[in-house]
PDB file of C-alpha atoms in Angstrom:
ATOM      1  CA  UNK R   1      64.495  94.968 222.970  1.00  0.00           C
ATOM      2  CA  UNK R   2      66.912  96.510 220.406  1.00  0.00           C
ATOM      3  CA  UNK R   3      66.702  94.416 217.777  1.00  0.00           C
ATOM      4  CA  UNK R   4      62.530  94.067 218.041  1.00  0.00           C
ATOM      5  CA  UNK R   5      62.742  97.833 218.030  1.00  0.00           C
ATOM      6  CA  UNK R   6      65.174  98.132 215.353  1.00  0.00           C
ATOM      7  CA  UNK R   7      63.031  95.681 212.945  1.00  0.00           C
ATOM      8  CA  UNK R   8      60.082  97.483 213.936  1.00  0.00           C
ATOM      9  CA  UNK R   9      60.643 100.602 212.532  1.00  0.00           C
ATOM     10  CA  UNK R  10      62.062  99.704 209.636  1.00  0.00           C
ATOM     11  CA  UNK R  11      59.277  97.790 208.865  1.00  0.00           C
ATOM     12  CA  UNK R  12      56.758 100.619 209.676  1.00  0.00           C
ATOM     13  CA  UNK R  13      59.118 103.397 207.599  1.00  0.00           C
ATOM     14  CA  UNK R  14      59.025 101.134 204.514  1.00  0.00           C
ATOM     15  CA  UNK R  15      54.860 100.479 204.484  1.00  0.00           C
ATOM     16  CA  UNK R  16      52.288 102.422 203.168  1.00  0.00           C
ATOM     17  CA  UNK R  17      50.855 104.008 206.205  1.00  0.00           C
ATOM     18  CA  UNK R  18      53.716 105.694 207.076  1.00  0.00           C
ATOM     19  CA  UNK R  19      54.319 107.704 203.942  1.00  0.00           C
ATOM     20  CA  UNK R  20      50.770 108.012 203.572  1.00  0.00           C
ATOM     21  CA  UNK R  21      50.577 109.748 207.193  1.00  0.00           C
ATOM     22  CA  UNK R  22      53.535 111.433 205.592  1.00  0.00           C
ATOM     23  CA  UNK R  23      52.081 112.814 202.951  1.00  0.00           C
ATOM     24  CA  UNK R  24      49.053 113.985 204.289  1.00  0.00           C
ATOM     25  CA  UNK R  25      50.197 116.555 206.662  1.00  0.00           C
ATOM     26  CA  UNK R  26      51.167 119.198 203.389  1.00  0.00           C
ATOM     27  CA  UNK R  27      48.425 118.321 201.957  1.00  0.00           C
ATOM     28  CA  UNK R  28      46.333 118.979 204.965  1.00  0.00           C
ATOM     29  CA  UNK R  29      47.835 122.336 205.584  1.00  0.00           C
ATOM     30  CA  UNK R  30      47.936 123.635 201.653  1.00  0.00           C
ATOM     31  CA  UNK R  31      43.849 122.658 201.829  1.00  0.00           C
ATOM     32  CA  UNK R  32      42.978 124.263 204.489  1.00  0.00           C
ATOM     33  CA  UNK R  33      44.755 127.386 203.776  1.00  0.00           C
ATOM     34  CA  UNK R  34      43.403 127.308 200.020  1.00  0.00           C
ATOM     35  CA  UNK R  35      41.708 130.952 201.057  1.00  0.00           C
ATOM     36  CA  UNK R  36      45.296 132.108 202.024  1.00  0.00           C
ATOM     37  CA  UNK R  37      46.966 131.207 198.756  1.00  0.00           C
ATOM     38  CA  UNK R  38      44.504 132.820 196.462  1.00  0.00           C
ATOM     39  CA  UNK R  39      44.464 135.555 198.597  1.00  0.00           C
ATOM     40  CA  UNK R  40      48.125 135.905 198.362  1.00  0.00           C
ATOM     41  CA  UNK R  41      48.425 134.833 194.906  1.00  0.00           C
ATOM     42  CA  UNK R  42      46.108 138.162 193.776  1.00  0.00           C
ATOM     43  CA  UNK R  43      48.621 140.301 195.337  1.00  0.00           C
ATOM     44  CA  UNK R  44      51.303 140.945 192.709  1.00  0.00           C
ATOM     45  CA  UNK R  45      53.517 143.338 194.980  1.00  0.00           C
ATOM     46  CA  UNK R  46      54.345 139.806 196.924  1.00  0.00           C
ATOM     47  CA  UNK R  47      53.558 139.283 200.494  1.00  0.00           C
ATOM     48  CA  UNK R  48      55.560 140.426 203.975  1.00  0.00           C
ATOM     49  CA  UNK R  49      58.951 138.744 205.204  1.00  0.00           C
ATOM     50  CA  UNK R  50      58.127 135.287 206.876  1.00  0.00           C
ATOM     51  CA  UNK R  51      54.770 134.620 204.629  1.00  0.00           C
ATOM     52  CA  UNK R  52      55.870 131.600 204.422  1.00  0.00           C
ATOM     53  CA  UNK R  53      57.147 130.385 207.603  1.00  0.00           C
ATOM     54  CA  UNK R  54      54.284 131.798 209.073  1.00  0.00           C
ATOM     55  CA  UNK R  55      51.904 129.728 206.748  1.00  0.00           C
ATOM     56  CA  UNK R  56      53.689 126.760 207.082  1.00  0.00           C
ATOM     57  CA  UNK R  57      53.067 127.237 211.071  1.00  0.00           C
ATOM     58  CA  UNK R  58      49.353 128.684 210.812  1.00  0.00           C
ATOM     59  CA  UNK R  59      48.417 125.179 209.052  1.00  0.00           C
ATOM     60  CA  UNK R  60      50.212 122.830 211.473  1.00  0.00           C
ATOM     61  CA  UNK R  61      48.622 124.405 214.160  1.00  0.00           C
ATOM     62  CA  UNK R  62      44.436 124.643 212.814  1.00  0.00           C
ATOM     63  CA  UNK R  63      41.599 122.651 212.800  1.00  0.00           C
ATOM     64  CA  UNK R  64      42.567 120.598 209.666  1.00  0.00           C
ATOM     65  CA  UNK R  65      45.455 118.437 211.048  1.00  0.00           C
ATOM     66  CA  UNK R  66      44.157 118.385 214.688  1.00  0.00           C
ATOM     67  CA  UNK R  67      41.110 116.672 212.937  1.00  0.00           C
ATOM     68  CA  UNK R  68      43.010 114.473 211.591  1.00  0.00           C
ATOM     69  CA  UNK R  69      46.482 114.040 213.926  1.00  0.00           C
ATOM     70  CA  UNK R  70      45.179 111.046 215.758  1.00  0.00           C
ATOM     71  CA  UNK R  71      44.801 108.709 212.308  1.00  0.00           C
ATOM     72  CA  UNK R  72      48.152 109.714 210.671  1.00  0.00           C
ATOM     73  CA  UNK R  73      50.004 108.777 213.780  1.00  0.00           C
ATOM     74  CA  UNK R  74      48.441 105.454 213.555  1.00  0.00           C
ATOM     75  CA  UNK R  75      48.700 104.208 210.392  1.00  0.00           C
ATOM     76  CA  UNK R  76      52.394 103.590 210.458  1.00  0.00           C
ATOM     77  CA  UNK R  77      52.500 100.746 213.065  1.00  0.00           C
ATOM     78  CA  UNK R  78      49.685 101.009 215.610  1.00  0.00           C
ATOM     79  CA  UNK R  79      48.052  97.287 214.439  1.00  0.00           C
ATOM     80  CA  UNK R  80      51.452  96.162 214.469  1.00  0.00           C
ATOM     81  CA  UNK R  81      51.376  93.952 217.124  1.00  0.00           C
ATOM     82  CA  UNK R  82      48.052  91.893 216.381  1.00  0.00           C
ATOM     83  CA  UNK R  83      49.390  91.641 212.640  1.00  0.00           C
ATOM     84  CA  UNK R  84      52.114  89.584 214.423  1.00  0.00           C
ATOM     85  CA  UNK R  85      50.073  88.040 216.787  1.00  0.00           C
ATOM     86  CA  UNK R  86      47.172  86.964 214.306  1.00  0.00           C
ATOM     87  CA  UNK R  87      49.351  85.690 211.512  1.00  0.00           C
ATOM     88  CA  UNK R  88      51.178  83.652 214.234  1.00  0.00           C
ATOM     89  CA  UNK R  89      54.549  85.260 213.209  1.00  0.00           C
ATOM     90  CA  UNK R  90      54.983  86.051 216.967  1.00  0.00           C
ATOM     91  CA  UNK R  91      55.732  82.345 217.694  1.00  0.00           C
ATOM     92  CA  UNK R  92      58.828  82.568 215.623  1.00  0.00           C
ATOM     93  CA  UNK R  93      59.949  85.833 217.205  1.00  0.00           C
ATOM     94  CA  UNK R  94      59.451  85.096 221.064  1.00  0.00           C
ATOM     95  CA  UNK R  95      62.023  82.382 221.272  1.00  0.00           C
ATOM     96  CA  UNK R  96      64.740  84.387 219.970  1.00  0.00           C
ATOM     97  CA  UNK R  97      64.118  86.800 222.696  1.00  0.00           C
ATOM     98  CA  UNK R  98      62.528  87.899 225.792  1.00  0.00           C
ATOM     99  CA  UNK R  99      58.878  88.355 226.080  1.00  0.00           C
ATOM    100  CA  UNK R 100      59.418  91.702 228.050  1.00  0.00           C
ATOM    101  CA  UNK R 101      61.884  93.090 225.836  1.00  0.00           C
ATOM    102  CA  UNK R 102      59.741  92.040 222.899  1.00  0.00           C
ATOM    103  CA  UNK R 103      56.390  93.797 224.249  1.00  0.00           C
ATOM    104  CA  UNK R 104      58.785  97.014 225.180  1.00  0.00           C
ATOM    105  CA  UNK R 105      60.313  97.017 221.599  1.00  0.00           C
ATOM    106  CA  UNK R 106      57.212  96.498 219.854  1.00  0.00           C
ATOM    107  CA  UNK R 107      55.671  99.676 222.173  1.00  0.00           C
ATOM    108  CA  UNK R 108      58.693 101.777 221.078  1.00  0.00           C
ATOM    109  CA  UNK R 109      58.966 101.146 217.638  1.00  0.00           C
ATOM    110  CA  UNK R 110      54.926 102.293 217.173  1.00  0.00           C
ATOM    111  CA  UNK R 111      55.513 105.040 219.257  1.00  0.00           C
ATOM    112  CA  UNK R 112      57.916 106.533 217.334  1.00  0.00           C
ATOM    113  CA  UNK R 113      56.913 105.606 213.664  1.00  0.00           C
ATOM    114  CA  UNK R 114      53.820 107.769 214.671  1.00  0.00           C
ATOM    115  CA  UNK R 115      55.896 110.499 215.894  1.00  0.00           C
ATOM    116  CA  UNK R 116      58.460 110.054 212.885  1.00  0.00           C
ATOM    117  CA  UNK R 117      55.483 109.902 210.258  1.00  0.00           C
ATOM    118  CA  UNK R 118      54.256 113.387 211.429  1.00  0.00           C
ATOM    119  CA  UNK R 119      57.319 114.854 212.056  1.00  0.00           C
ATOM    120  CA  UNK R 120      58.561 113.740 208.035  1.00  0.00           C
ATOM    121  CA  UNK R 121      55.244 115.313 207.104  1.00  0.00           C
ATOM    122  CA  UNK R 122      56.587 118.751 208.835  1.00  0.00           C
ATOM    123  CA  UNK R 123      59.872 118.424 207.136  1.00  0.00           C
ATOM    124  CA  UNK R 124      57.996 118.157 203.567  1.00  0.00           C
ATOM    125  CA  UNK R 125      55.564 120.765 204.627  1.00  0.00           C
ATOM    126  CA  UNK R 126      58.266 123.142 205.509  1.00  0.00           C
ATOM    127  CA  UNK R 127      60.108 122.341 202.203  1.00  0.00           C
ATOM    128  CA  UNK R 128      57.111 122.648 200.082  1.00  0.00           C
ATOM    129  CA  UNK R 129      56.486 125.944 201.848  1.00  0.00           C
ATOM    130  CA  UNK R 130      60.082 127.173 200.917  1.00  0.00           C
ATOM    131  CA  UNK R 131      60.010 126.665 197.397  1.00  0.00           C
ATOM    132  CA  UNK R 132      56.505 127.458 196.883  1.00  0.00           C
ATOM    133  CA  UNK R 133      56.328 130.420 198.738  1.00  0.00           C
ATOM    134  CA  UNK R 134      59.354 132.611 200.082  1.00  0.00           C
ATOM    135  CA  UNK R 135      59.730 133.564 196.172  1.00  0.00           C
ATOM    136  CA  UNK R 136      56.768 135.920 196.744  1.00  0.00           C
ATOM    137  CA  UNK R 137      58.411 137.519 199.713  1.00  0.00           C
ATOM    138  CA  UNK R 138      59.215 141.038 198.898  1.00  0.00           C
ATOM    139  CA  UNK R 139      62.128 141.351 201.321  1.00  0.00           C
ATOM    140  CA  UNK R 140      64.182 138.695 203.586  1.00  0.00           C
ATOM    141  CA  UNK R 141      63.068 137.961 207.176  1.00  0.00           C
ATOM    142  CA  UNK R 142      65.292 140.184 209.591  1.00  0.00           C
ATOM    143  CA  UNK R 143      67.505 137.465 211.612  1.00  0.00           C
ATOM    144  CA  UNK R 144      66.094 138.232 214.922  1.00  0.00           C
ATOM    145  CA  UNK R 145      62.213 137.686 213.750  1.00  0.00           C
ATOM    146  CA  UNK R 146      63.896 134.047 211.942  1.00  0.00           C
ATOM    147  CA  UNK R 147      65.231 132.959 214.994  1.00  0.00           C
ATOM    148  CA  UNK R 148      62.284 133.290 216.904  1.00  0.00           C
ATOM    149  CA  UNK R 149      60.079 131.734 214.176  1.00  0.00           C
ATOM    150  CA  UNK R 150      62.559 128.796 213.921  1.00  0.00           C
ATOM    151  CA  UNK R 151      62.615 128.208 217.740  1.00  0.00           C
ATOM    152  CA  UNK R 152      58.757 128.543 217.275  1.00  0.00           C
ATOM    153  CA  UNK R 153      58.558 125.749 214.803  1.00  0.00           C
ATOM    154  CA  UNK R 154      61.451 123.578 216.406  1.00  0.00           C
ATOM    155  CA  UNK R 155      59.081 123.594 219.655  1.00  0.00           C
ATOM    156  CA  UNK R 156      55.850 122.858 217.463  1.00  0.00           C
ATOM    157  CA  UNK R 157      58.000 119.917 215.927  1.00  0.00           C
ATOM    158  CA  UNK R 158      58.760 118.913 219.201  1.00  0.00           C
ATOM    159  CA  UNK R 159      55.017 118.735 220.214  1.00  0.00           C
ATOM    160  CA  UNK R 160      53.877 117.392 217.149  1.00  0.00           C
ATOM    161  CA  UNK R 161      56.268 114.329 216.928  1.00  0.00           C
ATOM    162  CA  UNK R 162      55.043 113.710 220.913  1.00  0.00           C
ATOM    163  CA  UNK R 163      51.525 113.420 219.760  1.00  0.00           C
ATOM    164  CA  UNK R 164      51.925 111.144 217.378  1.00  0.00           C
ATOM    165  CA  UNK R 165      53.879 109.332 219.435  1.00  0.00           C
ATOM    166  CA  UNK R 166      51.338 109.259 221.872  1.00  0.00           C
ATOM    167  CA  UNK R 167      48.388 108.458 219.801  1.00  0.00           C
ATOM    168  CA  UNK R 168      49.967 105.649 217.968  1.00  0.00           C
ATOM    169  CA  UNK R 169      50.917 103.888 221.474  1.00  0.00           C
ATOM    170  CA  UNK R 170      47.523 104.285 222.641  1.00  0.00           C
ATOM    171  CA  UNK R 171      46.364 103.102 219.242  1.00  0.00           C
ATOM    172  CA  UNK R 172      48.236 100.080 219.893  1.00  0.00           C
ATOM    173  CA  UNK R 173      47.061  99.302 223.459  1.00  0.00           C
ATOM    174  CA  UNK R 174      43.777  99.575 222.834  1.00  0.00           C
ATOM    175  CA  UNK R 175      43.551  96.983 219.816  1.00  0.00           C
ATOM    176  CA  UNK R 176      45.860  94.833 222.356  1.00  0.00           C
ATOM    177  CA  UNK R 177      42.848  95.133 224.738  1.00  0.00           C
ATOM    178  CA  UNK R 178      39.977  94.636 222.094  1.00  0.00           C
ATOM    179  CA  UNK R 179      42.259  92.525 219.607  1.00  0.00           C
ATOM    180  CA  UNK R 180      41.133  94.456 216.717  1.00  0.00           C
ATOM    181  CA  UNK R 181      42.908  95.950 213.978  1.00  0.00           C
ATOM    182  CA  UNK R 182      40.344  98.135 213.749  1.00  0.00           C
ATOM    183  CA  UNK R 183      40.384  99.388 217.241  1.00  0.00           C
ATOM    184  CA  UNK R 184      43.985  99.959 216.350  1.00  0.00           C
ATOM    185  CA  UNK R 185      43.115 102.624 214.170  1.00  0.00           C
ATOM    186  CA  UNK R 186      39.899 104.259 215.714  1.00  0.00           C
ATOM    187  CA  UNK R 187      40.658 104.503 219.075  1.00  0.00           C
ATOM    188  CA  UNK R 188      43.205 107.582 218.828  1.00  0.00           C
ATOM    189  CA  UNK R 189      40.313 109.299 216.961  1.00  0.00           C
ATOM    190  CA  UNK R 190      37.956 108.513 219.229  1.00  0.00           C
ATOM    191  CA  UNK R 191      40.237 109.411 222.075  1.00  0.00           C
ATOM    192  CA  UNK R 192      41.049 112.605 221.222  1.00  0.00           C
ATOM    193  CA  UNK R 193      37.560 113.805 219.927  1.00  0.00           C
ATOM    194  CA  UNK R 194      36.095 112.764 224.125  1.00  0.00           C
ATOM    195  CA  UNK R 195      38.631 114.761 225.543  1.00  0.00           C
ATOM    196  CA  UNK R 196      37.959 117.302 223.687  1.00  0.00           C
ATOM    197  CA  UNK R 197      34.442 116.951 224.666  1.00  0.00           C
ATOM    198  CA  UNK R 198      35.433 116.885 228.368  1.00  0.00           C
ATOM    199  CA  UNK R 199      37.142 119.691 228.141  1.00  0.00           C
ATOM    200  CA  UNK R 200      34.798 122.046 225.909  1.00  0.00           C
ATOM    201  CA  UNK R 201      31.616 120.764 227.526  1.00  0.00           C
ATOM    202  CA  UNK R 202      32.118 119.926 231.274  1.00  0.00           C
ATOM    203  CA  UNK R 203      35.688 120.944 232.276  1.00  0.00           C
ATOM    204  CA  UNK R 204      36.845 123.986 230.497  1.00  0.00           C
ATOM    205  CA  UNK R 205      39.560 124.788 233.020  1.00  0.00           C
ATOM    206  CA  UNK R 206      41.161 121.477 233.157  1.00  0.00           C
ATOM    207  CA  UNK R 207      43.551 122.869 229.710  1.00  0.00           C
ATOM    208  CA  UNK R 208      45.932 119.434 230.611  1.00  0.00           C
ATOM    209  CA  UNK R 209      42.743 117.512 229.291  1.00  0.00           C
ATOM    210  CA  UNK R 210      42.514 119.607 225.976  1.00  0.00           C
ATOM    211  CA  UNK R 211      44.748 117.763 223.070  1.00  0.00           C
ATOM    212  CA  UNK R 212      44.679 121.151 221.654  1.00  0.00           C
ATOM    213  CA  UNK R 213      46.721 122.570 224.298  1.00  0.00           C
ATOM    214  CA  UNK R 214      49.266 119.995 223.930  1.00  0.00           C
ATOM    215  CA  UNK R 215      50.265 121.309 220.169  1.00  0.00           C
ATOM    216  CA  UNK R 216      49.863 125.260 221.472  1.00  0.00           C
ATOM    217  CA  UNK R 217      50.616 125.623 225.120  1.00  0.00           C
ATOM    218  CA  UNK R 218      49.142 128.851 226.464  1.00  0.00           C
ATOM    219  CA  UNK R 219      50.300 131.134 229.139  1.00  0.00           C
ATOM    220  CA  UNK R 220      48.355 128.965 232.147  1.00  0.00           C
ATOM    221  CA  UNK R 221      51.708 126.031 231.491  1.00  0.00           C
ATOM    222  CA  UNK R 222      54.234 125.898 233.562  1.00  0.00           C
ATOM    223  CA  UNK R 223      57.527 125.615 231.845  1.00  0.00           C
ATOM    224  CA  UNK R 224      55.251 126.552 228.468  1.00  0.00           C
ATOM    225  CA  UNK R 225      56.193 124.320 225.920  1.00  0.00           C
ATOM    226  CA  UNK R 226      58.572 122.392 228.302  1.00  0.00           C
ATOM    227  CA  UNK R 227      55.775 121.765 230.542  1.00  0.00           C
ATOM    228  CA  UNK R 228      53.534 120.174 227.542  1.00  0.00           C
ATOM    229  CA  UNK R 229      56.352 117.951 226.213  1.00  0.00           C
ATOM    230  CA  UNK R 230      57.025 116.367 229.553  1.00  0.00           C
ATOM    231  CA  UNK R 231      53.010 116.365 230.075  1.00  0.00           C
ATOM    232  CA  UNK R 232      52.695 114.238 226.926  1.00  0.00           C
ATOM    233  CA  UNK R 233      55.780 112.103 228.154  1.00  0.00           C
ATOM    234  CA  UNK R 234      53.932 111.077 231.055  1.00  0.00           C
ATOM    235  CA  UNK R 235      50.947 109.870 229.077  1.00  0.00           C
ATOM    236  CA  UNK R 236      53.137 108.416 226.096  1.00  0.00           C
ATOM    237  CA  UNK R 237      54.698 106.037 228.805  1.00  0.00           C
ATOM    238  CA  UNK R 238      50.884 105.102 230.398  1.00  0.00           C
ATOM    239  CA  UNK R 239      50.146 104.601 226.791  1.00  0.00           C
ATOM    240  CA  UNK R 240      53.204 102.507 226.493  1.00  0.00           C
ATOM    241  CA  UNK R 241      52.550 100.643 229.284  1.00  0.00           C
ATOM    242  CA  UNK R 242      49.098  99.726 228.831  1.00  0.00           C
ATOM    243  CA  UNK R 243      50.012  98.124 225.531  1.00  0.00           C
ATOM    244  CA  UNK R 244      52.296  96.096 227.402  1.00  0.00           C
ATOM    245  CA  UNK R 245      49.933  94.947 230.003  1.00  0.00           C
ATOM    246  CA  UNK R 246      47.144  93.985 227.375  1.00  0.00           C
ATOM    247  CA  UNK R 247      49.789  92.633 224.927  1.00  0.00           C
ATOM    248  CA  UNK R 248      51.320  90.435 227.898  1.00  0.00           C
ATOM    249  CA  UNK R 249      47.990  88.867 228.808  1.00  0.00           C
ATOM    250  CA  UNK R 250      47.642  87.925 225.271  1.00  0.00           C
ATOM    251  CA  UNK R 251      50.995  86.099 224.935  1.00  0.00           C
ATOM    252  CA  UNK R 252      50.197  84.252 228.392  1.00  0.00           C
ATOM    253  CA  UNK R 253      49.472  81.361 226.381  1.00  0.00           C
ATOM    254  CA  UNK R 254      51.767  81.310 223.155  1.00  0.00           C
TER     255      UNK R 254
END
């Protein structure tokens, strides 16, 4: 399992979806705050201690990246598995391992590529929000407001990475289902945008339902953030294990 694991994300960090899923979480969050910045930008005085961290949160948690959470965290490596599987390159892999620690690998390493990808596009968000903006704070953030913004944004990276993580698994066990690479790539999308449905439409008190929720825990979670992380735990590993299942039925005859 290691080694498929190991190989796995190294090849998703060095393709194209990754650092594209990378990249598009600053640009997400400078576009949709575009109303901010020019707002802020006609103020010459300079703007109020923790502008910027507060920005940088503001835009990881609105509509913009929610729209488009489900996509980044599957471009790294959620078609990973039928790429593999297609170009027959899994018949050279099985025999050097186990087909159980092979499917579990394969499940880990797109799990976390999708949570890495997202959580790199934080990290560059945050430093683009540094440079850019804390030069138009008037006055430093007092160290007990900083602390509590940091251990705001730590839990939000938290969150964020377990999203990804979850929506690239269940990426991947749907195309393992349907055998598309398209499915691969849809499927989180369409995913998220029914439960939201579900929960705006027909069950607005079921919040656990609400992918929303799972980025900003309100007051109704038990354990608050704590309580969201090991709530998107539990679906990461049904997610997991579905690709498995689907991805095991395939192999049944290679």
């Amino acid at each position: 399992m290691k080694p498929i694991f190991s190989s796995g994300l190294r090849q998703a960090s060095r393709g194209g979806g990754f650092w594209l899923g990378a990249a598009l979480v600053p640009l997400l969050v400078f576009v949709s705050q575009a109303d901010v910045l020019a707002e802020a930008f006609r103020q010459p005085e300079g703007q109020a201690a923790g502008f910027a961290l507060q920005f940088l949160m503001d835009g990881l948690e609105g509509d913009s990246l929610a729209f488009f959470l489900p996509l980044i965290a599957a471009l790294p490596a959620a078609a990973s598995f039928l790429d593999d599987w297609k170009t027959g390159y899994i018949k050279a892999i099985l025999p050097r391992c186990r087909r159980g620690g092979y499917l579990w690998g394969k499940a880990l390493s797109g799990a976390v590529s999708g949570g890495l990808a997202l959580l790199l596009g934080l990290l560059l968000t945050a430093g683009a929000c540094l440079l850019l903006l804390l030069p138009w704070e008037r006055e430093p953030l007092d160290p007990d407001s900083l602390r509590a913004m940091v251990r705001q944004l730590l839990s939000l990276g938290l969150l964020l990475s377990l999203s990804g993580a979850l929506w690239a698994a269940f990426g991947m066990g749907f195309s393992a289902v349907t055998g598309s690479r398209y499915v691969a790539y849809l499927s989180p999308f369409i995913g998220y945008y029914l439960l939201v449905i579900l929960y705006e439409r027909y069950f607005p008190s079921l919040y656990l339902l609400y992918p929303r929720e799972w980025l900003s825990p309100g007051e109704g979670w038990p354990l608050g953030a704590w309580g969201a992380a090991l709530w998107l735990g539990e679906l990461l590993a049904l997610s997991m294990a579905l690709f498995v299942g689907a991805a095991g039925r395939r192999l049944a005859n290679v």
